[in-house]
Structure formats: C-alpha cells, structure tokens
XYZ file of N, CA and C in Angstrom:
615
model
N 0.802 -1.236 -0.005
C -0.006 0.009 -0.020
C 0.828 1.338 0.019
N 1.921 1.248 0.798
C 2.804 2.370 0.932
C 3.544 2.591 -0.428
N 3.938 1.535 -1.091
C 4.611 1.740 -2.335
C 3.715 2.232 -3.393
N 2.436 1.798 -3.406
C 1.509 2.356 -4.352
C 1.259 3.837 -4.123
N 1.164 4.235 -2.846
C 1.004 5.696 -2.595
C 2.263 6.486 -2.949
N 3.445 5.981 -2.771
C 4.695 6.685 -3.184
C 4.613 6.867 -4.690
N 4.243 5.854 -5.461
C 4.221 5.891 -6.930
C 3.211 6.938 -7.381
N 2.130 6.989 -6.699
C 1.072 7.996 -7.108
C 1.442 9.387 -6.751
N 2.091 9.596 -5.619
C 2.538 10.908 -5.222
C 3.606 11.446 -6.232
N 4.572 10.561 -6.506
C 5.584 10.932 -7.506
C 5.072 11.211 -8.865
N 3.933 10.602 -9.204
C 3.398 10.793 -10.532
C 2.743 12.140 -10.689
N 2.539 12.843 -9.463
C 1.919 14.135 -9.459
C 0.492 14.160 -10.145
N -0.174 13.073 -10.038
C -1.554 13.007 -10.527
C -2.605 13.456 -9.488
N -3.803 13.486 -9.921
C -4.877 13.870 -8.949
C -4.956 12.848 -7.788
N -4.840 11.509 -8.221
C -4.805 10.545 -7.174
C -3.602 10.684 -6.242
N -2.433 11.140 -6.854
C -1.216 11.326 -6.069
C -1.469 12.463 -5.005
N -2.168 13.465 -5.408
C -2.508 14.623 -4.504
C -3.382 14.067 -3.336
N -4.327 13.230 -3.719
C -5.258 12.641 -2.706
C -4.457 11.816 -1.742
N -3.481 11.043 -2.226
C -2.578 10.212 -1.398
C -1.754 11.060 -0.446
N -1.288 12.167 -0.983
C -0.435 13.149 -0.206
C -1.274 13.757 0.924
N -2.540 14.164 0.621
C -3.390 14.613 1.649
C -3.706 13.539 2.735
N -3.888 12.263 2.227
C -4.066 11.196 3.242
C -2.825 11.035 4.149
N -1.612 11.195 3.587
C -0.485 11.106 4.415
C -0.451 12.109 5.501
N -0.752 13.388 5.094
C -0.700 14.450 6.100
C -1.941 14.413 7.123
N -3.033 13.792 6.571
C -4.175 13.588 7.526
C -3.786 12.631 8.583
N -3.077 11.531 8.199
C -2.541 10.606 9.038
C -1.583 11.217 10.101
N -0.679 12.088 9.665
C 0.299 12.704 10.523
C -0.401 13.605 11.505
N -1.416 14.366 11.018
C -2.259 15.196 11.959
C -3.007 14.425 12.894
N -3.525 13.241 12.483
C -4.307 12.406 13.404
C -3.549 11.852 14.494
N -2.249 11.387 14.292
C -1.555 10.660 15.364
C -0.514 11.597 16.038
N -0.509 12.821 15.639
C 0.466 13.791 16.318
C -0.243 14.293 17.628
N 0.028 13.598 18.623
C -0.546 13.921 19.963
C 0.572 14.464 20.863
N 0.416 15.775 21.244
C 1.462 16.397 22.046
C 2.029 17.586 21.496
N 1.643 17.998 20.299
C 2.102 19.236 19.807
C 3.178 19.102 18.681
N 3.665 20.223 18.189
C 4.597 20.192 17.049
C 5.832 19.484 17.185
N 6.436 19.572 18.425
C 7.729 18.940 18.751
C 7.605 17.391 18.614
N 6.528 16.933 19.142
C 6.240 15.474 19.012
C 6.105 15.098 17.530
N 5.487 16.011 16.768
C 5.273 15.806 15.316
C 6.487 15.602 14.498
N 7.676 16.202 15.012
C 8.894 16.112 14.284
C 9.231 14.616 14.085
N 9.216 13.866 15.163
C 9.581 12.439 15.112
C 8.612 11.674 14.188
N 7.283 11.953 14.278
C 6.314 11.265 13.467
C 6.447 11.706 12.019
N 6.685 12.947 11.734
C 6.921 13.329 10.297
C 8.166 12.838 9.743
N 9.233 12.712 10.522
C 10.473 12.203 10.052
C 10.340 10.699 9.691
N 9.631 9.941 10.487
C 9.388 8.486 10.182
C 8.576 8.382 8.909
N 7.431 9.201 8.829
C 6.482 9.068 7.710
C 7.050 9.699 6.419
N 7.546 10.861 6.430
C 7.882 11.563 5.197
C 9.301 11.087 4.685
N 10.251 10.737 5.618
C 11.544 10.443 5.202
C 11.725 8.936 5.121
N 11.422 8.198 6.191
C 11.679 6.701 6.260
C 10.696 5.969 5.429
N 9.444 6.326 5.503
C 8.381 5.480 4.816
C 8.108 5.959 3.414
N 7.882 7.228 3.230
C 7.434 7.668 1.853
C 8.583 8.305 1.099
N 9.689 8.512 1.634
C 10.941 9.119 0.919
C 10.585 10.319 0.201
N 9.823 11.149 0.712
C 9.496 12.485 0.129
C 10.637 13.559 0.389
N 11.365 13.368 1.395
C 12.500 14.279 1.742
C 13.717 13.386 2.202
N 14.892 13.926 2.016
C 16.065 13.396 2.664
C 16.116 13.838 4.156
N 16.981 13.113 5.021
C 17.034 13.541 6.360
C 17.454 14.998 6.462
N 18.527 15.350 5.583
C 18.998 16.731 5.689
C 17.989 17.744 5.323
N 17.296 17.536 4.196
C 16.376 18.482 3.807
C 15.156 18.478 4.771
N 14.791 17.441 5.405
C 13.723 17.394 6.333
C 14.132 18.294 7.584
N 15.271 18.047 8.141
C 15.697 18.870 9.302
C 15.990 20.316 8.931
N 16.331 20.620 7.712
C 16.416 21.997 7.204
C 15.038 22.556 7.277
N 14.023 21.873 6.826
C 12.672 22.370 6.913
C 12.171 22.521 8.269
N 12.667 21.653 9.210
C 12.322 21.849 10.609
C 12.851 23.211 11.081
N 14.107 23.476 10.726
C 14.734 24.723 11.147
C 14.040 25.914 10.584
N 13.614 25.789 9.288
C 12.806 26.944 8.710
C 11.449 27.028 9.390
N 10.804 25.903 9.641
C 9.509 25.942 10.263
C 9.502 26.544 11.614
N 10.688 26.284 12.407
C 10.831 26.854 13.749
C 11.131 28.399 13.692
N 11.650 28.780 12.506
C 12.065 30.234 12.317
C 10.970 31.044 11.729
N 9.868 30.506 11.389
C 8.781 31.156 10.691
C 7.477 30.960 11.509
N 6.524 31.849 11.250
C 5.291 31.794 12.038
C 4.525 30.431 11.636
N 3.793 29.866 12.547
C 2.929 28.729 12.318
C 3.597 27.412 12.855
N 2.731 26.484 13.136
C 3.189 25.161 13.562
C 3.979 24.447 12.557
N 4.895 23.584 12.976
C 5.797 22.824 12.131
C 5.019 21.899 11.118
N 4.029 21.223 11.610
C 3.328 20.275 10.720
C 2.582 21.086 9.575
N 2.042 22.224 9.888
C 1.345 22.990 8.856
C 2.344 23.562 7.856
N 3.466 24.057 8.358
C 4.551 24.549 7.431
C 5.038 23.495 6.592
N 5.271 22.267 7.122
C 5.759 21.155 6.317
C 4.777 20.767 5.332
N 3.474 20.640 5.621
C 2.450 20.258 4.730
C 2.326 21.266 3.573
N 2.395 22.537 3.882
C 2.331 23.554 2.918
C 3.477 23.521 1.992
N 4.747 23.306 2.428
C 5.880 23.314 1.763
C 5.852 22.152 0.717
N 5.602 20.896 1.164
C 5.659 19.734 0.291
C 4.524 19.751 -0.659
N 3.389 20.128 -0.250
C 2.224 20.268 -1.170
C 2.475 21.224 -2.291
N 3.086 22.354 -1.915
C 3.294 23.362 -3.003
C 4.521 22.918 -3.896
N 5.479 22.290 -3.266
C 6.592 21.859 -4.182
C 6.177 20.774 -5.188
N 5.302 19.947 -4.741
C 4.860 18.815 -5.742
C 3.683 19.122 -6.507
N 2.840 19.952 -6.026
C 1.528 20.202 -6.780
C 1.112 21.674 -6.918
N 2.091 22.523 -6.613
C 1.775 24.012 -6.758
C 0.933 24.529 -5.543
N 0.483 25.759 -5.814
C -0.166 26.456 -4.687
C -1.386 25.714 -4.271
N -2.202 25.211 -5.176
C -3.391 24.452 -4.802
C -3.088 23.254 -4.013
N -1.983 22.544 -4.359
C -1.597 21.450 -3.629
C -1.239 21.748 -2.165
N -0.458 22.834 -2.038
C -0.196 23.356 -0.693
C -1.344 23.625 0.161
N -2.403 24.234 -0.406
C -3.635 24.555 0.368
C -4.286 23.211 0.739
N -4.397 22.273 -0.140
C -5.177 21.058 0.109
C -4.408 20.203 1.074
N -3.088 20.090 0.948
C -2.409 19.298 1.916
C -2.327 19.911 3.370
N -2.325 21.254 3.428
C -2.367 21.998 4.669
C -3.770 21.626 5.342
N -4.859 21.690 4.601
C -6.137 21.389 5.037
C -6.142 19.934 5.657
N -5.568 18.987 4.878
C -5.481 17.615 5.252
C -4.794 17.494 6.668
N -3.764 18.277 6.780
C -2.961 18.196 8.074
C -3.779 18.764 9.345
N -4.573 19.786 9.110
C -5.288 20.454 10.197
C -6.632 19.824 10.442
N -7.156 19.032 9.505
C -8.468 18.506 9.632
C -8.729 17.647 10.800
N -7.852 16.685 11.235
C -7.990 15.910 12.372
C -8.069 16.769 13.656
N -7.227 17.805 13.682
C -7.196 18.688 14.906
C -8.498 19.432 14.984
N -9.024 19.903 13.855
C -10.357 20.627 13.968
C -11.477 19.657 14.453
N -11.430 18.503 13.901
C -12.523 17.552 14.370
C -12.385 17.243 15.820
N -11.142 16.968 16.197
C -10.844 16.544 17.597
C -11.194 17.623 18.616
N -10.747 18.948 18.309
C -10.973 20.035 19.224
C -12.382 20.384 19.376
N -13.201 20.213 18.304
C -14.583 20.433 18.341
C -15.355 19.416 19.211
N -14.911 18.168 19.084
C -15.490 17.192 20.041
C -15.083 17.403 21.451
N -13.840 17.823 21.647
C -13.368 18.026 23.021
C -14.068 19.307 23.640
N -14.341 20.284 22.823
C -15.052 21.465 23.316
C -16.431 21.150 23.679
N -16.973 20.126 23.022
C -18.386 19.758 23.336
C -18.550 18.849 24.532
N -17.559 17.904 24.652
C -17.733 16.926 25.602
C -16.711 16.812 26.798
N -15.563 17.528 26.613
C -14.490 17.318 27.622
C -14.965 17.799 29.003
N -15.692 18.878 29.166
C -16.046 19.280 30.462
C -16.874 18.328 31.261
N -17.554 17.429 30.551
C -18.328 16.436 31.248
C -17.427 15.207 31.777
N -16.269 14.995 31.259
C -15.436 13.901 31.540
C -14.106 14.248 32.172
N -13.754 15.461 32.120
C -12.390 15.839 32.559
C -11.965 15.394 34.001
N -12.985 15.317 34.852
C -12.726 14.933 36.264
C -12.802 13.475 36.534
N -13.111 12.716 35.458
C -13.163 11.213 35.632
C -11.776 10.677 35.923
N -11.664 9.621 36.729
C -10.353 9.134 37.150
C -9.669 8.480 35.935
N -10.389 7.845 35.083
C -9.780 7.275 33.858
C -9.154 8.309 32.967
N -9.875 9.446 32.835
C -9.329 10.582 32.013
C -8.029 11.126 32.567
N -8.097 11.341 33.865
C -6.897 11.869 34.650
C -5.749 10.876 34.585
N -6.018 9.586 34.623
C -4.930 8.595 34.562
C -4.313 8.615 33.083
N -5.178 8.755 32.077
C -4.659 8.834 30.733
C -3.668 10.017 30.483
N -4.122 11.174 31.084
C -3.163 12.332 30.909
C -1.939 12.212 31.670
N -1.954 11.515 32.836
C -0.778 11.302 33.575
C 0.279 10.420 32.902
N -0.239 9.475 32.077
C 0.685 8.646 31.315
C 1.082 9.228 30.013
N 0.254 10.118 29.469
C 0.589 10.702 28.235
C 1.806 11.683 28.356
N 1.873 12.359 29.531
C 2.928 13.352 29.661
C 4.321 12.697 29.491
N 4.676 11.671 30.212
C 6.087 11.171 30.034
C 6.285 10.527 28.665
N 5.190 10.007 28.021
C 5.311 9.427 26.705
C 5.643 10.593 25.723
N 5.002 11.669 25.871
C 5.193 12.811 24.920
C 6.582 13.405 25.140
N 7.028 13.416 26.409
C 8.374 13.897 26.692
C 9.476 13.055 26.020
N 9.262 11.688 26.065
C 10.218 10.853 25.330
C 10.295 11.135 23.852
N 9.173 11.230 23.220
C 9.019 11.518 21.731
C 9.816 12.838 21.474
N 9.548 13.876 22.258
C 10.213 15.135 22.098
C 11.725 14.990 22.191
N 12.191 14.147 23.193
C 13.602 13.952 23.349
C 14.244 13.298 22.187
N 13.567 12.413 21.546
C 14.076 11.740 20.339
C 14.269 12.769 19.203
N 13.258 13.496 19.006
C 13.315 14.541 17.984
C 14.464 15.492 18.176
N 14.625 15.965 19.478
C 15.710 16.901 19.850
C 17.075 16.218 19.665
N 17.160 14.956 19.945
C 18.457 14.320 19.781
C 18.833 14.168 18.258
N 17.885 13.896 17.385
C 18.134 13.757 15.972
C 18.575 15.112 15.438
N 17.985 16.209 15.830
C 18.372 17.456 15.293
C 19.708 17.839 15.848
N 20.070 17.560 17.039
C 21.427 17.920 17.553
C 22.477 17.143 16.821
N 22.207 15.780 16.588
C 23.162 14.947 15.923
C 23.393 15.421 14.460
N 22.340 15.848 13.761
C 22.513 16.287 12.353
C 23.227 17.714 12.365
N 22.954 18.459 13.366
C 23.476 19.878 13.384
C 24.958 19.918 13.769
N 25.329 19.012 14.651
C 26.707 19.149 15.255
C 27.678 18.202 14.742
N 27.227 17.054 14.199
C 28.194 16.068 13.671
C 28.248 16.024 12.133
N 29.454 15.978 11.527
C 29.620 15.941 10.119
C 29.903 14.520 9.767
N 29.253 14.111 8.640
C 29.427 12.749 8.238
C 28.426 11.762 8.756
N 27.411 12.274 9.447
C 26.395 11.399 10.104
C 25.036 11.888 9.809
N 24.047 11.072 9.428
C 22.701 11.548 9.268
C 21.964 11.456 10.513
N 20.612 11.465 10.611
C 19.855 11.559 11.818
C 19.765 10.237 12.509
N 20.274 9.140 11.879
C 20.237 7.805 12.525
C 21.633 7.417 13.000
N 21.760 6.899 14.145
C 23.023 6.425 14.721
C 23.456 5.171 13.968
N 24.720 5.179 13.361
C 25.128 3.982 12.545
C 25.331 2.811 13.444
N 24.930 1.595 12.896
C 25.149 0.356 13.597
C 26.556 -0.125 13.336
N 27.222 0.234 12.287
C 28.555 -0.260 12.016
C 29.567 0.693 12.704
N 30.366 0.148 13.662
C 31.228 0.900 14.459
C 32.286 1.580 13.563
N 32.749 0.920 12.480
C 33.763 1.490 11.633
C 33.429 2.849 11.002
N 32.118 3.111 10.879
C 31.701 4.422 10.231
C 31.952 5.545 11.162
N 32.162 5.320 12.455
C 32.349 6.428 13.398
C 33.778 7.092 13.122
N 34.665 6.421 12.328
C 35.940 6.969 12.034
C 35.846 8.186 11.163
N 34.753 8.281 10.366
C 34.578 9.343 9.392
C 33.669 10.503 9.918
N 33.362 10.367 11.269
C 32.477 11.311 11.862
C 33.216 12.227 12.866
N 33.021 13.401 12.707
C 33.637 14.487 13.597
C 32.670 15.683 13.961
N 32.914 16.267 15.096
C 32.094 17.349 15.513
C 32.408 18.603 14.826
N 31.377 19.318 14.387
C 31.551 20.608 13.704
C 31.727 21.646 14.797
N 33.029 22.026 15.043
C 33.378 22.857 16.232
C 32.687 24.196 16.217
N 32.576 24.878 15.133
C 31.891 26.233 15.175
C 30.405 26.045 15.578
N 29.660 25.096 15.009
C 28.334 24.837 15.309
C 28.210 24.442 16.825
N 29.141 23.617 17.327
C 29.029 23.138 18.684
C 29.233 24.277 19.690
N 30.129 25.194 19.293
C 30.379 26.422 20.209
C 29.180 27.290 20.202
N 28.644 27.474 18.996
C 27.475 28.444 18.851
C 26.251 27.833 19.625
N 26.159 26.484 19.549
C 25.074 25.748 20.249
C 25.192 25.979 21.778
N 26.333 25.849 22.278
C 26.573 26.006 23.679
C 26.296 27.422 24.136
N 26.700 28.357 23.310
C 26.513 29.798 23.560
C 24.999 30.093 23.534
N 24.300 29.503 22.575
C 22.826 29.794 22.634
C 22.164 29.241 23.824
N 22.595 28.056 24.269
C 21.991 27.499 25.451
C 22.280 28.378 26.669
N 23.491 28.940 26.740
C 23.887 29.820 27.892
C 23.003 31.066 27.871
N 22.811 31.622 26.661
C 22.080 32.902 26.510
C 20.586 32.631 26.917
N 19.995 31.491 26.427
C 18.583 31.154 26.740
C 18.355 30.948 28.243
N 19.276 30.283 28.864
C 19.116 29.888 30.321
C 19.462 31.016 31.290
N 20.440 31.886 30.818
C 20.939 32.831 31.816
C 20.380 34.274 31.581
N 19.779 34.420 30.419
C 19.127 35.821 30.153
C 17.665 35.668 29.864
N 17.031 36.814 29.715
C 15.647 36.925 29.389
C 15.418 37.333 27.927
N 16.448 37.190 27.151
C 16.345 37.588 25.727
C 15.324 36.753 25.016
N 14.581 37.338 24.121
C 13.518 36.571 23.391
C 14.051 35.580 22.427
N 13.545 34.324 22.408
C 14.134 33.252 21.526
C 14.208 33.711 20.094
N 13.348 34.581 19.631
C 13.396 34.930 18.222
C 14.764 35.537 17.835
N 15.399 36.257 18.799
C 16.603 36.917 18.517
C 17.803 35.812 18.444
N 17.635 34.732 19.177
C 18.529 33.624 19.067
C 18.404 32.966 17.695
N 17.161 32.814 17.237
C 16.880 32.166 15.995
C 17.494 32.946 14.871
N 17.357 34.344 14.965
C 17.903 35.204 13.880
C 19.423 35.132 13.982
N 20.000 35.089 15.160
C 21.434 35.001 15.235
C 21.922 33.577 14.557
N 21.140 32.593 14.799
C 21.512 31.305 14.156
C 21.471 31.349 12.643
N 20.524 32.083 12.140
C 20.478 32.254 10.655
C 21.646 33.035 10.199
N 22.054 34.096 10.822
C 23.215 34.939 10.480
C 24.516 34.009 10.585
N 24.647 33.287 11.683
C 25.709 32.433 11.899
C 25.860 31.324 10.827
N 24.803 30.801 10.433
C 24.860 29.793 9.354
C 25.286 30.424 7.960
N 24.850 31.557 7.712
C 25.249 32.241 6.426
C 26.725 32.593 6.409
N 27.251 33.076 7.626
C 28.614 33.500 7.707
C 29.627 32.442 7.838
N 29.346 31.388 8.674
C 30.309 30.419 9.093
C 30.063 29.040 8.515
N 28.922 28.716 7.990
C 28.625 27.343 7.534
C 28.617 27.242 6.002
C-alpha cells in the first residue's frame, strides 16, 4: 500500500495529491502532544516510509518551520504540497494536516467538560505526559546529531567502523553552547537567538 501511494505521489496526478493529503491527514491524526512530537512522526513518515524528503532536507525544513510563524506540521504540509503540486496542492495538503485537529478540538469542546474529572481521563493524561516527553527527546536528539556532527545523518550507525569518518563541527558546537547559555541565563526573546542562528549559518557554515 505504501509503495502504491509513493508511486502515485511521485506521478503528481490527482490521485497522487489525494494520497499526499491522506499522508498528512494521518500525521495530523496521530500527532498527539504538539509540534515537537510531530517532528519524530513526520520524520518517520515523510523520510523513512514515503521518501518524500532526505534527512538533511527534512531537518532543514524543521529549522525553517521553527524560524517562521505557524506550527511545524502545517508549514511542512504547505511546503511539500506546494513543491509537488503547486499552490493548490499546498492549500489542500495543509487542510488535510489540520482537519484531524479541527474535528478533535470540536469534539473536546463539546464533551470534555463532562469527563475531565473522571479518574480514567486523569490517569490517561498522567501517562501521556512522560510518553510525549520521550518523543520530544528523540526529535531533539536527532536534530542535535545532524546539526553538530559531520558525516552522520539523523540515525546512529550500527557499524562501528563508520564512526571513524564522523567528527564534531566545532563552530556549530560552540554556537550551540553559547545559545544554551544565553537562553538559560538571560531573558532575551528566543526569536533573536533564531535570527542569530540564521546569520551564523550564512557567515560560518
């Protein structure tokens, strides 16, 4: 089924657009916990399963999405839809991404007040929090690996010999530590750190 959908998406036909919308509907449906959780889900779906992006291009898009207004998932859907099917494709895939959230939040708005104090609902939320934290940690680790290590993609190699060709990008590592220090020790708005990162990348990378 996945191979069929990949072929249709690459053919850029009307059925391919429908398949692409279905992919982003699926991503929107199972992304529970916000945009940071969605990074891991989108990476597995768009890169590993459907091969719509390379690891490097995907995490470049994550960086762009974090530097521009709007949630990561919506920005990613708009970008891929527009690249493959033009402006109309971008609009349709974006709608497919947000549709599960629209349906879910309308149902929650209608019924959550009646069930929020139930012990089962409270137990579900208490177990969701650590699970979501773990998914966010995986996404953060992959971004750090790709950003700071040269010669390594977002997956840790199983062959030990490949580590000989991997080295830390010193300028990026120093800048990363500097950004952490600024964010933890000062009250500077994160947008200025993001802008500094863009300038740093242009000048030094």
